[in-house]
Amino acid sequence: MRLAVLGALVPALLLQASTPPAVTDAAWQDAERSSGSFAATTIPAPTLNGQCSYEPNLLGLGAYVRILWKAPEGYSVADAELQASTSGLGSALAPLTGFSLTAETTGTAAGGYVTDVPVNLLGGLLGLGTELQLSIVMKRFGWTSKAASVATNAGLVAGLGGSCRNLPPDA
């Protein structure tokens, strides 16, 4: 029985192998065309809406930097983050550790915000005669806006000569 099956199978395989398949031309053709575009989200930057100030208080104790700013339309203080330069003006910015922007900010989205940044949180970043950059950015969808920034200097002793100035918007 096996011999009979094998005898029938061999000629069938030989016939299949000797007959090449027919050539087929295949092509993709479709008259419809499609196009599209995409863009990255741009998070609008906050703006400074008044001159910042360095408030030394009595003998520099409880000194703070006051920043007057406004969130873009549709954003609030909850979308904002305060960043500080890591080693003087113009250096890399990083979130200010131990600072709650919502707790230290008063005002409204419509009228603008006032944020007081205690100088003691700036620690060694704000040394004698050193300018420090404080920046407020908006964050949403994993993206970060350009910054609204101020530069502050604690002055020499007990806040004498301390100052703050608004920096021009990031280009």
Short mmCIF file of C-alpha atoms in Angstrom, two decimals:
data_model
loop_
_atom_site.label_atom_id
_atom_site.label_comp_id
_atom_site.label_asym_id
_atom_site.label_seq_id
_atom_site.Cartn_x
_atom_site.Cartn_y
_atom_site.Cartn_z
CA MET A 1 0.00 0.00 0.00
CA ARG A 2 2.81 2.39 0.84
CA LEU A 3 4.47 1.60 -2.42
CA ALA A 4 1.29 2.46 -4.35
CA VAL A 5 0.91 5.83 -2.58
CA LEU A 6 4.57 6.62 -3.16
CA GLY A 7 4.23 5.60 -6.81
CA ALA A 8 1.35 8.04 -7.28
CA LEU A 9 2.96 10.85 -5.30
CA VAL A 10 6.29 10.92 -7.17
CA PRO A 11 4.78 11.60 -10.64
CA ALA A 12 2.48 14.27 -9.16
CA LEU A 13 5.46 16.08 -7.59
CA LEU A 14 7.46 15.83 -10.82
CA LEU A 15 4.57 17.29 -12.79
CA GLN A 16 4.21 20.16 -10.33
CA ALA A 17 7.96 20.92 -10.40
CA SER A 18 8.15 20.90 -14.19
CA THR A 19 5.26 23.32 -14.66
CA PRO A 20 6.38 26.85 -13.68
CA PRO A 21 3.77 29.17 -12.16
CA ALA A 22 2.18 31.81 -14.35
CA VAL A 23 3.69 35.30 -14.15
CA THR A 24 1.46 37.89 -12.50
CA ASP A 25 1.87 41.65 -12.63
CA ALA A 26 0.57 43.24 -9.45
CA ALA A 27 0.33 46.91 -8.74
CA TRP A 28 -1.30 49.22 -6.27
CA GLN A 29 -3.46 51.75 -7.99
CA ASP A 30 -5.83 54.15 -6.33
CA ALA A 31 -7.04 57.48 -7.62
CA GLU A 32 -7.65 58.83 -4.13
CA ARG A 33 -4.99 60.99 -2.54
CA SER A 34 -4.62 62.04 1.04
CA SER A 35 -2.59 64.65 2.87
CA GLY A 36 -2.30 65.95 6.37
CA SER A 37 -0.18 68.00 8.68
CA PHE A 38 0.75 68.10 12.32
CA ALA A 39 2.19 70.63 14.70
CA ALA A 40 3.65 70.52 18.17
CA THR A 41 1.72 72.18 20.95
CA THR A 42 3.04 75.59 21.92
CA ILE A 43 2.44 76.49 25.54
CA PRO A 44 2.16 80.29 25.87
CA ALA A 45 4.53 81.95 28.32
CA PRO A 46 3.44 83.91 31.38
CA THR A 47 4.17 87.64 31.41
CA LEU A 48 5.52 89.99 34.05
CA ASN A 49 2.89 92.65 34.76
CA GLY A 50 4.80 94.82 37.21
CA GLN A 51 8.28 95.49 38.54
CA CYS A 52 9.65 92.80 40.84
CA SER A 53 11.10 93.84 44.20
CA TYR A 54 13.53 92.59 46.83
CA GLU A 55 12.01 93.03 50.30
CA PRO A 56 14.76 92.77 52.96
CA ASN A 57 12.55 93.11 56.07
CA LEU A 58 14.24 93.72 59.43
CA LEU A 59 17.98 92.90 59.25
CA GLY A 60 17.33 90.66 56.26
CA LEU A 61 15.32 88.17 58.34
CA GLY A 62 12.32 86.94 56.38
CA ALA A 63 13.54 88.64 53.22
CA TYR A 64 11.72 87.73 50.03
CA VAL A 65 11.58 88.47 46.33
CA ARG A 66 8.17 89.61 45.05
CA ILE A 67 7.27 88.74 41.46
CA LEU A 68 4.21 90.24 39.73
CA TRP A 69 3.05 88.08 36.84
CA LYS A 70 0.08 87.01 34.75
CA ALA A 71 -0.75 83.57 33.38
CA PRO A 72 -1.77 83.27 29.72
CA GLU A 73 -5.49 83.00 28.99
CA GLY A 74 -6.84 79.59 29.94
CA TYR A 75 -4.02 78.91 32.42
CA SER A 76 -3.71 79.46 36.17
CA VAL A 77 -1.16 79.26 38.95
CA ALA A 78 -1.84 75.51 39.08
CA ASP A 79 -0.18 75.20 35.63
CA ALA A 80 2.89 77.22 36.66
CA GLU A 81 6.29 76.24 38.04
CA LEU A 82 8.96 78.43 39.62
CA GLN A 83 12.51 77.69 38.55
CA ALA A 84 15.80 79.13 39.81
CA SER A 85 19.22 79.35 38.19
CA THR A 86 21.54 76.78 39.66
CA SER A 87 24.67 78.91 39.91
CA GLY A 88 24.02 82.53 39.09
CA LEU A 89 22.45 84.50 36.28
CA GLY A 90 22.41 82.72 32.93
CA SER A 91 23.03 79.22 34.31
CA ALA A 92 20.68 76.26 33.93
CA LEU A 93 17.23 76.55 35.50
CA ALA A 94 15.74 73.90 37.78
CA PRO A 95 12.56 73.73 39.88
CA LEU A 96 13.04 75.39 43.27
CA THR A 97 13.06 72.60 45.87
CA GLY A 98 10.79 73.09 48.88
CA PHE A 99 8.73 75.87 47.30
CA SER A 100 4.98 75.72 46.67
CA LEU A 101 4.02 78.24 44.02
CA THR A 102 0.32 77.90 44.82
CA ALA A 103 0.88 78.44 48.57
CA GLU A 104 3.10 81.51 48.09
CA THR A 105 0.98 83.16 45.39
CA THR A 106 -2.05 85.41 45.72
CA GLY A 107 -4.28 86.93 43.06
CA THR A 108 -6.36 85.66 40.17
CA ALA A 109 -5.82 84.61 36.58
CA ALA A 110 -7.82 87.63 35.41
CA GLY A 111 -6.05 90.24 37.54
CA GLY A 112 -2.60 88.73 37.81
CA TYR A 113 -0.61 87.04 40.53
CA VAL A 114 1.83 88.13 43.24
CA THR A 115 4.38 85.49 44.23
CA ASP A 116 6.68 85.96 47.23
CA VAL A 117 9.81 83.78 47.16
CA PRO A 118 11.50 83.55 50.59
CA VAL A 119 15.22 84.25 50.24
CA ASN A 120 16.09 81.50 52.75
CA LEU A 121 14.89 78.93 50.16
CA LEU A 122 17.47 80.26 47.75
CA GLY A 123 20.17 79.19 50.22
CA GLY A 124 23.67 79.32 48.82
CA LEU A 125 22.37 80.21 45.37
CA LEU A 126 21.99 83.85 46.40
CA GLY A 127 25.40 84.76 47.78
CA LEU A 128 27.07 88.11 48.33
CA GLY A 129 26.88 90.16 45.17
CA THR A 130 25.54 87.23 43.14
CA GLU A 131 22.59 87.67 40.83
CA LEU A 132 20.11 84.83 40.68
CA GLN A 133 17.49 84.25 38.00
CA LEU A 134 13.99 83.26 39.08
CA SER A 135 11.67 82.16 36.28
CA ILE A 136 8.02 81.23 36.05
CA VAL A 137 7.03 78.80 33.30
CA MET A 138 3.72 77.21 32.34
CA LYS A 139 3.54 73.40 32.05
CA ARG A 140 0.89 71.36 30.31
CA PHE A 141 0.75 68.08 28.33
CA GLY A 142 4.40 67.42 29.18
CA TRP A 143 5.48 70.64 27.46
CA THR A 144 7.01 73.74 29.08
CA SER A 145 6.60 77.34 27.96
CA LYS A 146 9.26 79.97 27.66
CA ALA A 147 9.93 81.78 30.93
CA ALA A 148 8.99 85.08 32.51
CA SER A 149 12.13 85.89 34.52
CA VAL A 150 13.57 88.27 37.09
CA ALA A 151 17.11 88.74 38.35
CA THR A 152 17.65 89.35 42.04
CA ASN A 153 20.59 90.19 44.26
CA ALA A 154 20.52 89.93 48.07
CA GLY A 155 22.97 92.79 48.49
CA LEU A 156 25.76 92.71 51.03
CA VAL A 157 24.74 92.42 54.68
CA ALA A 158 21.18 92.15 56.07
CA GLY A 159 19.74 92.78 52.61
CA LEU A 160 21.32 96.24 52.25
CA GLY A 161 21.66 96.98 48.56
CA GLY A 162 19.40 94.08 47.59
CA SER A 163 17.62 94.50 44.29
CA CYS A 164 15.38 92.87 41.73
CA ARG A 165 14.85 93.63 38.05
CA ASN A 166 12.61 92.17 35.38
CA LEU A 167 14.43 90.42 32.56
CA PRO A 168 13.29 90.77 28.93
CA PRO A 169 11.11 87.90 27.63
CA ASP A 170 12.89 84.87 26.16
CA ALA A 171 13.32 85.21 22.42
#
